[in-house]
mmCIF file of C-alpha atoms and ligand atoms in Angstrom:
data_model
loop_
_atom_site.group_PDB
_atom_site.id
_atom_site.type_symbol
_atom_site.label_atom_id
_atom_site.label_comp_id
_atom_site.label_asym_id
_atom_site.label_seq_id
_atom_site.Cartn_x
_atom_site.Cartn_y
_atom_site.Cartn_z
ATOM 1 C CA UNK I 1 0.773 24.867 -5.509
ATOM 2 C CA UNK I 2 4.442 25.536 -5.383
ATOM 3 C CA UNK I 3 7.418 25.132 -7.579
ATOM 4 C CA UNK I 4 9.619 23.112 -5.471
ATOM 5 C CA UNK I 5 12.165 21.176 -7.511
ATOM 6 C CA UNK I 6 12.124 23.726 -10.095
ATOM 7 C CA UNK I 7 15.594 23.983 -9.993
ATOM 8 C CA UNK I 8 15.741 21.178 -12.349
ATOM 9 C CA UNK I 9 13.074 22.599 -15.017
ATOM 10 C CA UNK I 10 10.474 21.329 -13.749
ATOM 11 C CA UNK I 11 7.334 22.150 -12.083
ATOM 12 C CA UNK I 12 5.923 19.906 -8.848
ATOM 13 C CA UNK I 13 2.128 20.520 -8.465
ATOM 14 C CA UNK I 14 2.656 19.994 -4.901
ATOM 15 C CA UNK I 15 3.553 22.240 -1.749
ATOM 16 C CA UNK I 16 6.043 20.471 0.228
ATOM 17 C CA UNK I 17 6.581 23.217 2.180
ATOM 18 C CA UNK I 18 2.984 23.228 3.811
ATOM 19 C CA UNK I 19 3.188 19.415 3.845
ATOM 20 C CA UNK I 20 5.844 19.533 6.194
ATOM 21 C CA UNK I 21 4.559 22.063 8.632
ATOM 22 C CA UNK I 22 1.205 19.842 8.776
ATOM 23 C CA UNK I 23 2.301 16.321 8.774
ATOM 24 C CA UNK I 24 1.396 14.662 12.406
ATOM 25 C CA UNK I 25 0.641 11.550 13.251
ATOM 26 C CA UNK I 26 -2.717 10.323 12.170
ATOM 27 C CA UNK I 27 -5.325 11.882 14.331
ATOM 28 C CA UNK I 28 -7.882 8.920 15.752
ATOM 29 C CA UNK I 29 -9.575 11.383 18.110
ATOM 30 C CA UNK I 30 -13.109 10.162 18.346
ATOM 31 C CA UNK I 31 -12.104 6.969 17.497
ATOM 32 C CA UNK I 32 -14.667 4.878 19.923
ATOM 33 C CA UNK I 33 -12.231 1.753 20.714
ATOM 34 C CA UNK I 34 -14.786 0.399 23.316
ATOM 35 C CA UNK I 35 -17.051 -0.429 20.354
ATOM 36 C CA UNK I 36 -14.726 -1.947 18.385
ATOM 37 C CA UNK I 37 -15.876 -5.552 19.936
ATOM 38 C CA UNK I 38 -19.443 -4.676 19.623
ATOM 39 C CA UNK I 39 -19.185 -5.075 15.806
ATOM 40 C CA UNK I 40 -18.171 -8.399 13.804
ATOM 41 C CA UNK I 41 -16.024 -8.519 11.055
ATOM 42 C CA UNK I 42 -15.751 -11.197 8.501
ATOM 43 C CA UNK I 43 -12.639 -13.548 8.044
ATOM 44 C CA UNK I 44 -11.676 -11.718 5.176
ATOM 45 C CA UNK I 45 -11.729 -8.390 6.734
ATOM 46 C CA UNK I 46 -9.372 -9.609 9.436
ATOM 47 C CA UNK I 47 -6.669 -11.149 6.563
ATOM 48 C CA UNK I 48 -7.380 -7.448 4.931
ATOM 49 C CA UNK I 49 -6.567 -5.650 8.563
ATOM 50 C CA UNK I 50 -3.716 -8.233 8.818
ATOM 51 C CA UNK I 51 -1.994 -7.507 5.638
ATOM 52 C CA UNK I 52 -2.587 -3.797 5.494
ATOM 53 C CA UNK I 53 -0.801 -2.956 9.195
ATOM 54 C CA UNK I 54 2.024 -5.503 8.032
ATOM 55 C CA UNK I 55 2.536 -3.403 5.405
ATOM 56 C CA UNK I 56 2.230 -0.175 7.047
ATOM 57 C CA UNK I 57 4.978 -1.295 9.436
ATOM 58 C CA UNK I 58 6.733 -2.545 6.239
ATOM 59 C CA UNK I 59 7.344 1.285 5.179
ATOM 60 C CA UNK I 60 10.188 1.959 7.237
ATOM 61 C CA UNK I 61 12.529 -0.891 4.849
ATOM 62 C CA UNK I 62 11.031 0.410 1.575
ATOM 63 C CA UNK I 63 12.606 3.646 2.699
ATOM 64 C CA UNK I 64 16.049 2.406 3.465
ATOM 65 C CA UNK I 65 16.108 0.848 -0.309
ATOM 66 C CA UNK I 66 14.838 3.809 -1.470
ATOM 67 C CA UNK I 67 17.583 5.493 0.135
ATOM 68 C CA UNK I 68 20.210 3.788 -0.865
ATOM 69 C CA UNK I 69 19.817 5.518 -4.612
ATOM 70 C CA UNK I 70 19.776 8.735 -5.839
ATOM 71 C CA UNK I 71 17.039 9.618 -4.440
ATOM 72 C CA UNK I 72 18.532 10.810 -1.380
ATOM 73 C CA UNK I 73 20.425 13.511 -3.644
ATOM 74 C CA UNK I 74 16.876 15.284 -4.128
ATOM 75 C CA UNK I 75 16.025 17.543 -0.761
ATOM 76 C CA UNK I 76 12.265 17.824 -1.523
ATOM 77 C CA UNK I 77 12.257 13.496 -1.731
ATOM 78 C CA UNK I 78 14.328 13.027 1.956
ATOM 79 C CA UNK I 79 12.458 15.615 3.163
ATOM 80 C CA UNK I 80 8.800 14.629 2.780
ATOM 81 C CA UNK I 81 10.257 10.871 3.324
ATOM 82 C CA UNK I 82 11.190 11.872 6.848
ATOM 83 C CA UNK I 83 7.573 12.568 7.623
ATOM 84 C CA UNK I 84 5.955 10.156 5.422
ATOM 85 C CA UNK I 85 7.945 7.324 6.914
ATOM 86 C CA UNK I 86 6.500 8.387 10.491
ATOM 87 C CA UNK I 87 2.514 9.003 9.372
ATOM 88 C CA UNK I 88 3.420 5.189 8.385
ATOM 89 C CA UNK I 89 4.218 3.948 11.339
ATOM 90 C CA UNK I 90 1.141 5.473 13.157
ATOM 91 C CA UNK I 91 -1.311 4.035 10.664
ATOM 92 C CA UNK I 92 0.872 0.417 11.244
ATOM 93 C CA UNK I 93 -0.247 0.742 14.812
ATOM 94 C CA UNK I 94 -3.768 2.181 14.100
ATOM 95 C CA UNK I 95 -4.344 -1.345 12.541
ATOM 96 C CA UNK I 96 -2.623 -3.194 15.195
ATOM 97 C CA UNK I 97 -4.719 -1.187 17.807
ATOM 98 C CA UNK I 98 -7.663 -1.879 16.310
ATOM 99 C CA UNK I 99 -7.130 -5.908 15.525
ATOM 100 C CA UNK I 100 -6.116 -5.755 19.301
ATOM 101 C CA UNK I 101 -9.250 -4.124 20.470
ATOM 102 C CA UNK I 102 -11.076 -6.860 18.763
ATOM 103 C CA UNK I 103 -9.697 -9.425 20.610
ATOM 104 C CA UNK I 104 -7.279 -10.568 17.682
ATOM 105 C CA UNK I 105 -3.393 -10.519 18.488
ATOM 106 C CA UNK I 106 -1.241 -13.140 16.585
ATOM 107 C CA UNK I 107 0.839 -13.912 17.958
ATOM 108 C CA UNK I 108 0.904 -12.966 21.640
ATOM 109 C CA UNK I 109 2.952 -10.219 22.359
ATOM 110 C CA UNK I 110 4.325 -9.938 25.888
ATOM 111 C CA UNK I 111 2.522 -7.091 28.357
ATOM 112 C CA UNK I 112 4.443 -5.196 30.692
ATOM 113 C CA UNK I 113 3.560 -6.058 34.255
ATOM 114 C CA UNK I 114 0.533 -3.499 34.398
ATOM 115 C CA UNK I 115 -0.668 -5.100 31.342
ATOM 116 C CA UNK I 116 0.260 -2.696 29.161
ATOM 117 C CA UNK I 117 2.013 -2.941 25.827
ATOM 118 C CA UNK I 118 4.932 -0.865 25.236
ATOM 119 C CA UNK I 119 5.404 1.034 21.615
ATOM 120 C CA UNK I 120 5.815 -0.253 19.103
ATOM 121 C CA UNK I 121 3.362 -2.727 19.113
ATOM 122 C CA UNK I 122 3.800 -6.540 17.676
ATOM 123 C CA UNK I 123 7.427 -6.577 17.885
ATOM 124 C CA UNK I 124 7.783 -10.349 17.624
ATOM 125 C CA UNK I 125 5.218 -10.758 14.643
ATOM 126 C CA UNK I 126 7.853 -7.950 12.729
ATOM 127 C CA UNK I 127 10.990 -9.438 13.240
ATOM 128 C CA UNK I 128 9.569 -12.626 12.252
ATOM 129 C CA UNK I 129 8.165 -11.199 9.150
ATOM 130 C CA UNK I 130 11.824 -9.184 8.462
ATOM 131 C CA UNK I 131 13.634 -12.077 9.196
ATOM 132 C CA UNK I 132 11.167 -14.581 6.605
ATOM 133 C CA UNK I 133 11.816 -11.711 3.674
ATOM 134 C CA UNK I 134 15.853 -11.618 4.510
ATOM 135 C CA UNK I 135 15.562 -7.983 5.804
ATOM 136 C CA UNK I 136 19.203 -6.891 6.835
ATOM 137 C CA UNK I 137 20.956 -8.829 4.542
ATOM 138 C CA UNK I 138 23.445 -6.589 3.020
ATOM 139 C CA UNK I 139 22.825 -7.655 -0.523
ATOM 140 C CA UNK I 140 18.970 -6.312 -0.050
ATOM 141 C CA UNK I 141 19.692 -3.010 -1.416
ATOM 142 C CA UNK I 142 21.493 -4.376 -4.482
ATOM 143 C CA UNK I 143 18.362 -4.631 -6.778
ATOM 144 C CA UNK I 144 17.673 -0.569 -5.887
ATOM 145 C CA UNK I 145 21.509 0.064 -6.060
ATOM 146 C CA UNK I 146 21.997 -1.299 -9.579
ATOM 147 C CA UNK I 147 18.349 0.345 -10.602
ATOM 148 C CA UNK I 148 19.514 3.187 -9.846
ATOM 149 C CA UNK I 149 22.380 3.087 -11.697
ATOM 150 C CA UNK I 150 20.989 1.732 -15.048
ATOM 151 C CA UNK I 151 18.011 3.900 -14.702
ATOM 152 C CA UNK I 152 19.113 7.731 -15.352
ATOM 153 C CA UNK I 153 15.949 9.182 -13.859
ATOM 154 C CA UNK I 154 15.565 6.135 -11.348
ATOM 155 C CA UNK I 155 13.964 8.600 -9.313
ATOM 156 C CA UNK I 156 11.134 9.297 -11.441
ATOM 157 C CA UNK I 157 10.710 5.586 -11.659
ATOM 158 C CA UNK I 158 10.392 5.410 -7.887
ATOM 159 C CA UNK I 159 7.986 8.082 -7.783
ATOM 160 C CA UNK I 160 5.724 6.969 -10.109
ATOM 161 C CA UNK I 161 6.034 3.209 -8.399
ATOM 162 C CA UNK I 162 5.082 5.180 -5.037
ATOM 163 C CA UNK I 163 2.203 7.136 -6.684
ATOM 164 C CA UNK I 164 1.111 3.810 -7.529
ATOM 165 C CA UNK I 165 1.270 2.077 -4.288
ATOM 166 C CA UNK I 166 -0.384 4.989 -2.242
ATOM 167 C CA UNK I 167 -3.333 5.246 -4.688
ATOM 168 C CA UNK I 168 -3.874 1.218 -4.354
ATOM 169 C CA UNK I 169 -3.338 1.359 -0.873
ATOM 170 C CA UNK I 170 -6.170 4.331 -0.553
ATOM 171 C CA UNK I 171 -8.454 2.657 -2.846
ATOM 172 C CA UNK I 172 -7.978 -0.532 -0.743
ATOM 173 C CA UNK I 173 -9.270 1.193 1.932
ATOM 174 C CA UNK I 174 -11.834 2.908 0.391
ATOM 175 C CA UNK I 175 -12.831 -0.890 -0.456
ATOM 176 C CA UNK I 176 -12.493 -2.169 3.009
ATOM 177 C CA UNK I 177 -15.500 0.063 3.863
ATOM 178 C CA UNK I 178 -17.388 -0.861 0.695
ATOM 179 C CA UNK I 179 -16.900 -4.767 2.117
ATOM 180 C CA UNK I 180 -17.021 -4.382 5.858
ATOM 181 C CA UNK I 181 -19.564 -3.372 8.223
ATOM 182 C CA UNK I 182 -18.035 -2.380 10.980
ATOM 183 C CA UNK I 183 -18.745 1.096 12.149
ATOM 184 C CA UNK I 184 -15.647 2.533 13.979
ATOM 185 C CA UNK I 185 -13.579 0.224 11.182
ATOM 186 C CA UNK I 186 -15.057 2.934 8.402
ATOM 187 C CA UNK I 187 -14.514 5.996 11.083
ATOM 188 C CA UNK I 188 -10.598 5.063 11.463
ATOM 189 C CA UNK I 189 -9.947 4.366 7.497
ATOM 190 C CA UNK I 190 -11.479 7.380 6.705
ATOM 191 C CA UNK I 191 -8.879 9.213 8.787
ATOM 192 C CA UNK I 192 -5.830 7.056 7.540
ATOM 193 C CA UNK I 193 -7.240 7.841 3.917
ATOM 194 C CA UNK I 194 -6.199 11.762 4.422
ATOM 195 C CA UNK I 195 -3.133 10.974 4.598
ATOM 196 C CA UNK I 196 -3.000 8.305 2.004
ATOM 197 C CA UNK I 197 -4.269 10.814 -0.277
ATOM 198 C CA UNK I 198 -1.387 12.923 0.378
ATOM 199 C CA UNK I 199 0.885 10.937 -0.083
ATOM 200 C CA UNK I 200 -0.454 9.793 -3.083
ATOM 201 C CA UNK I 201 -0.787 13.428 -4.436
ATOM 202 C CA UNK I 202 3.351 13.884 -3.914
ATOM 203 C CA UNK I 203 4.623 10.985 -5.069
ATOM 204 C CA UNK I 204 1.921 11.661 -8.359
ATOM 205 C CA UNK I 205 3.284 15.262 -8.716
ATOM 206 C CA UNK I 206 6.875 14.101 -8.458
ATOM 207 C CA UNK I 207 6.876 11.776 -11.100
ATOM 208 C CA UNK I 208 4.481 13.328 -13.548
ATOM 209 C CA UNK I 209 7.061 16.304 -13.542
ATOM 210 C CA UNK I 210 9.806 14.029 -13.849
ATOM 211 C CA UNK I 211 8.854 12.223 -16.518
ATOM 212 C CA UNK I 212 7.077 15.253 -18.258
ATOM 213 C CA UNK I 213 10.388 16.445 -18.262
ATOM 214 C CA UNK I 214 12.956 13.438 -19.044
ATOM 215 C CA UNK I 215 13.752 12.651 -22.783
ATOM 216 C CA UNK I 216 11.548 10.232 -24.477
ATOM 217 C CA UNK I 217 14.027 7.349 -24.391
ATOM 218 C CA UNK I 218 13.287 7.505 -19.899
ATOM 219 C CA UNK I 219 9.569 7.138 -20.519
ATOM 220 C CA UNK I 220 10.313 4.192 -22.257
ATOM 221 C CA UNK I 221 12.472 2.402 -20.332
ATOM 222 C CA UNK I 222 10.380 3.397 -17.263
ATOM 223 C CA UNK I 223 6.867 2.220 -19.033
ATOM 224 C CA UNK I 224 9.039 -0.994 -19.891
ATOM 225 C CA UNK I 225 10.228 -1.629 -16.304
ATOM 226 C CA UNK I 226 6.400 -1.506 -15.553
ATOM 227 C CA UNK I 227 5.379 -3.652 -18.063
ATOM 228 C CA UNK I 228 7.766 -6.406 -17.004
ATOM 229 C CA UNK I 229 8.796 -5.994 -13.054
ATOM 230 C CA UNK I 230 5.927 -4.149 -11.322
ATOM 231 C CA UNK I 231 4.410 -5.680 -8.774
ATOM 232 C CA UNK I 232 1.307 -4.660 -6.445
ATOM 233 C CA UNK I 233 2.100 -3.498 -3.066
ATOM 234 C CA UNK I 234 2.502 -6.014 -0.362
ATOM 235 C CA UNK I 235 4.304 -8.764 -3.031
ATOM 236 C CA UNK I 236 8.138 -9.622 -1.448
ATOM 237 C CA UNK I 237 6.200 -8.808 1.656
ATOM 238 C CA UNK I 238 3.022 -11.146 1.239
ATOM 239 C CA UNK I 239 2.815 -14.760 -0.394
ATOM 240 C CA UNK I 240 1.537 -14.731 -3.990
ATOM 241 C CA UNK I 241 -1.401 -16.389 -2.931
ATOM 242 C CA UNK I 242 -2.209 -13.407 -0.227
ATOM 243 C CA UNK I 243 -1.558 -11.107 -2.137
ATOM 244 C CA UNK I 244 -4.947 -12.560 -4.826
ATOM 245 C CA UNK I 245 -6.324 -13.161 -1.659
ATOM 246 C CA UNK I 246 -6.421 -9.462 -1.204
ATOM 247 C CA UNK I 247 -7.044 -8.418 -4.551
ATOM 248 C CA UNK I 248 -10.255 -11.019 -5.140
ATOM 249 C CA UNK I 249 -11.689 -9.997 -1.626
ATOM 250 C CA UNK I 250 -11.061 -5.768 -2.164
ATOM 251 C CA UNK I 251 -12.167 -6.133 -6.020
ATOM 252 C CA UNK I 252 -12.993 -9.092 -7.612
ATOM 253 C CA UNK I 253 -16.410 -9.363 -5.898
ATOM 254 C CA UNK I 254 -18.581 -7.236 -7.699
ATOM 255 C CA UNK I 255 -18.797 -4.472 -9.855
ATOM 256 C CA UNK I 256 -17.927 -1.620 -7.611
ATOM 257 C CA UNK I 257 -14.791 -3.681 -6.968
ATOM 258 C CA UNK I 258 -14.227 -3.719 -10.899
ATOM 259 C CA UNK I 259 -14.271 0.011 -11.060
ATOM 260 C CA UNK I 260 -12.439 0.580 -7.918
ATOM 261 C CA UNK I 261 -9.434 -1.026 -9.518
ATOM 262 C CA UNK I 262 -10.226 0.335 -13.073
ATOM 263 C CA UNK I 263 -10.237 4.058 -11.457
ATOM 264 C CA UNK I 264 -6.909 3.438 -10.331
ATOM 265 C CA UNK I 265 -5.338 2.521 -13.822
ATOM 266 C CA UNK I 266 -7.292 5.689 -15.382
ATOM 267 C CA UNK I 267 -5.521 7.855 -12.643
ATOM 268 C CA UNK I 268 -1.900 6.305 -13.444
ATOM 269 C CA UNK I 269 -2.641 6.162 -16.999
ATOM 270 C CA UNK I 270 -2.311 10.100 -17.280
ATOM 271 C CA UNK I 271 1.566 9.800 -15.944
ATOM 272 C CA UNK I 272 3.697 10.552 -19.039
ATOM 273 C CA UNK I 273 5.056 7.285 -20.466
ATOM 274 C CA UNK I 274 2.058 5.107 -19.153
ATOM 275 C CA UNK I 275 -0.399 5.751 -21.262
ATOM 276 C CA UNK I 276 -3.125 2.999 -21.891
ATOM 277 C CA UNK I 277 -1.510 0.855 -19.402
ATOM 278 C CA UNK I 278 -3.648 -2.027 -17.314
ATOM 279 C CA UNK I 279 -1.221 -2.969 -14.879
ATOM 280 C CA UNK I 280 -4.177 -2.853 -11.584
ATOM 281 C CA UNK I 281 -6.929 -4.443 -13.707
ATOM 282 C CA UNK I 282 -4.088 -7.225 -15.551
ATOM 283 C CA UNK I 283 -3.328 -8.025 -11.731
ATOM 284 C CA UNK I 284 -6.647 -8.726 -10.612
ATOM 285 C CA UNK I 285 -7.655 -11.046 -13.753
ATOM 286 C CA UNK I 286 -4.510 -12.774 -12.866
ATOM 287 C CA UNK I 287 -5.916 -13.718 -9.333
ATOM 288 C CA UNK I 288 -9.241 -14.407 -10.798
ATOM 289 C CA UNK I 289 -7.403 -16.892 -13.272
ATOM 290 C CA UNK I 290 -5.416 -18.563 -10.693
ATOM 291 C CA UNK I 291 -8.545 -18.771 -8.362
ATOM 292 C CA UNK I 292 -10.579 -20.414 -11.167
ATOM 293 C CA UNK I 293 -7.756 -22.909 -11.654
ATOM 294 C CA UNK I 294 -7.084 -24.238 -7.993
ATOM 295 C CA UNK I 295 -10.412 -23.923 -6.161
ATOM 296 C CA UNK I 296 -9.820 -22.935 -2.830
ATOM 297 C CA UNK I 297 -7.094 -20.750 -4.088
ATOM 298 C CA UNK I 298 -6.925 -17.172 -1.736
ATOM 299 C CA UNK I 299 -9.745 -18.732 0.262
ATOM 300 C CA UNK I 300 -12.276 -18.342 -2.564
ATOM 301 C CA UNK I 301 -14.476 -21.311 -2.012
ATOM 302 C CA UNK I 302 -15.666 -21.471 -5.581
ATOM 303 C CA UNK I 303 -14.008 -21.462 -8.839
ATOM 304 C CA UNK I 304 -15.029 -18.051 -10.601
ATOM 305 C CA UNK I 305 -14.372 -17.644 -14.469
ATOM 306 C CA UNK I 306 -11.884 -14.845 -15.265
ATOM 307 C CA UNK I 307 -14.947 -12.449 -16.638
ATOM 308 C CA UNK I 308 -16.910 -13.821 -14.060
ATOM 309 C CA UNK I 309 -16.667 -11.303 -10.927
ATOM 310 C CA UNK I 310 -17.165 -13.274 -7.769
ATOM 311 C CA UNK I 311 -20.565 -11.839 -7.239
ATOM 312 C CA UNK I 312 -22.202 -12.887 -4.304
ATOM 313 C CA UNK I 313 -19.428 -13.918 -2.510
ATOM 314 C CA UNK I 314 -19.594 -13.013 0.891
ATOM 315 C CA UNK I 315 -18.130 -13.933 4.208
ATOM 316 C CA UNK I 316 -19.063 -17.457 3.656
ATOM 317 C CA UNK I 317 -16.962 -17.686 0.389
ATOM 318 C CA UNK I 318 -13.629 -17.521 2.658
ATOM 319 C CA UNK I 319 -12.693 -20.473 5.298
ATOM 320 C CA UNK I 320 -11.495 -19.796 8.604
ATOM 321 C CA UNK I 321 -8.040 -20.164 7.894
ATOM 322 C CA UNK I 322 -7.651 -16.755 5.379
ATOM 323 C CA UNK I 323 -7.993 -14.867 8.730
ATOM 324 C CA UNK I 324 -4.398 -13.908 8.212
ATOM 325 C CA UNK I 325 -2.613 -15.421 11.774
HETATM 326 FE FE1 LIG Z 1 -0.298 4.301 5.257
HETATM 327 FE FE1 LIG Z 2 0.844 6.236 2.505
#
């Protein structure tokens, strides 16, 4: 463990240093992407595939906000951005490799004259999904700006929000392979999950120091922001009703799925300042409440009560059209 960032009293539990001289873009060696038609996957495992490489490819904007606040004072923050940023943009185009080699690309993306397809990948599908959320407006940033400014340790804040979004997105993934069968599906998550957990680690590190060293008035304001503005990764990006798609289908079908989502608010519960909070588990009885009021709702075919998980629902409790297009 190092000290890095000790310059401002406090103590990161994580070696940025070594990150740095390791980080590479994800390594999918072995990956067998002949097989990848041999094996089916259900409708829901597509809209998961779907919504996890948009948001992969998302990374590169949630940087730019992130930039445009004080976080780009900190050295330690730009610098393991600058890497993090690119290990993002691989695993984007893990999952559009993958979807491809299924036989899945919506929509068609033009081929060079050889037939190949030039990096990156799924150009048109990403400007039409920047262009939807608004992406290069210049009053985007405004939100982060102003946070930043009202915030005094915004940074902390954005730590902890990107502790929380890498340890959802692993878990997700970890999920994935709970719900799917498909073999060389499990053998490429498992290698995008490394660096998830990575991720995860700095981003924890960063704001646990942060806030372990901020006065008590920061925790507050920071556990009040959570309270009242947090939102799961993939919302802004994803409708609200994808985004319950996603949470019913990765945890609201069973018990595992329960304590997959539970783990996560134990973890994030032992940040200073967020003590005791539910904000994973609060989000997923949210989606089960909406599903039991509008059947049909995230492709859930029947109504589930809110302490009701949706046991037993399988690939036949989603309709055709949740394969995200
Ligand atoms: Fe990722
Ligand atoms: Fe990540």
């Amino acid at each position: 463990m190092s000290t890095n960032g000790s310059s401002a009293g406090r103590v990161v539990e994580f070696d940025v240093d070594r990150y740095l001289r390791n980080s590479k873009k994800v390594d999918l060696s072995g990956i067998d992407w002949e097989d990848v038609p041999n094996h089916p996957l259900t409708d829901g495992d597509v809209m998961c595939l779907h919504y996890m490489m948009d948001i992969e490819t998302h990374t590169v904007i949630y940087l730019r906000d992130l930039l445009a606040t004080r976080a780009a004072q900190d050295p330690h923050v730009t610098a393991f951005l600058a890497c993090w940023v690119y290990e993002e943009l691989w695993h984007g185009e893990a999952f559009s490799d993958f979807l491809r080699a299924h036989g899945l690309e919506v929509p068609a993306e033009p081929r060079l004259p050889d037939g190949s397809r030039p990096l990156p990948t799924r150009p048109t599908r990403t400007r039409r999904l920047r262009e939807q959320m608004g992406v290069g407006h210049q009053l985007f940033v405004l939100p982060s700006m102003l946070g930043s400014m009202l915030v005094r340790d915004f940074v902390a804040l954005h730590m902890t929000w990107g502790a929380i979004n890498e340890l959802t997105t692993l878990t997700g993934y970890h999920q994935l392979i709970r719900r799917s069968e498909h073999p060389v599906l499990h053998a490429m998550l498992r290698r995008v999950i490394q660096d998830e957990r990575r991720h995860f680690a700095f981003y924890r590190a960063q704001g646990k120091a942060r806030l372990a060293a901020a006065p008590r008035r920061t925790r507050k304001v920071v556990r009040w922001i959570f309270e009242n503005f947090w939102t799961p990764v993939g919302a802004g990006v994803k409708s609200q009703e994808e985004v319950d798609a996603l949470a019913l289908y990765l945890f609201g079908d069973s018990p595992e799925g329960r304590e997959g989502i539970r783990e996560i608010d134990h973890t994030i519960q032992e940040i200073p300042g967020l003590e005791g909070l539910t904000l994973l588990e609060d989000t997923l009885d949210r989606a089960l409440d909406r599903a039991a009021r509008r059947p049909g709702w995230g492709g859930v075919a029947s109504a589930p009560a809110r302490d009701e998980q949706l046991t037993g629902a399988g690939p036949e409790a989603w309709s055709s059209e949740q394969a995200a297009a």
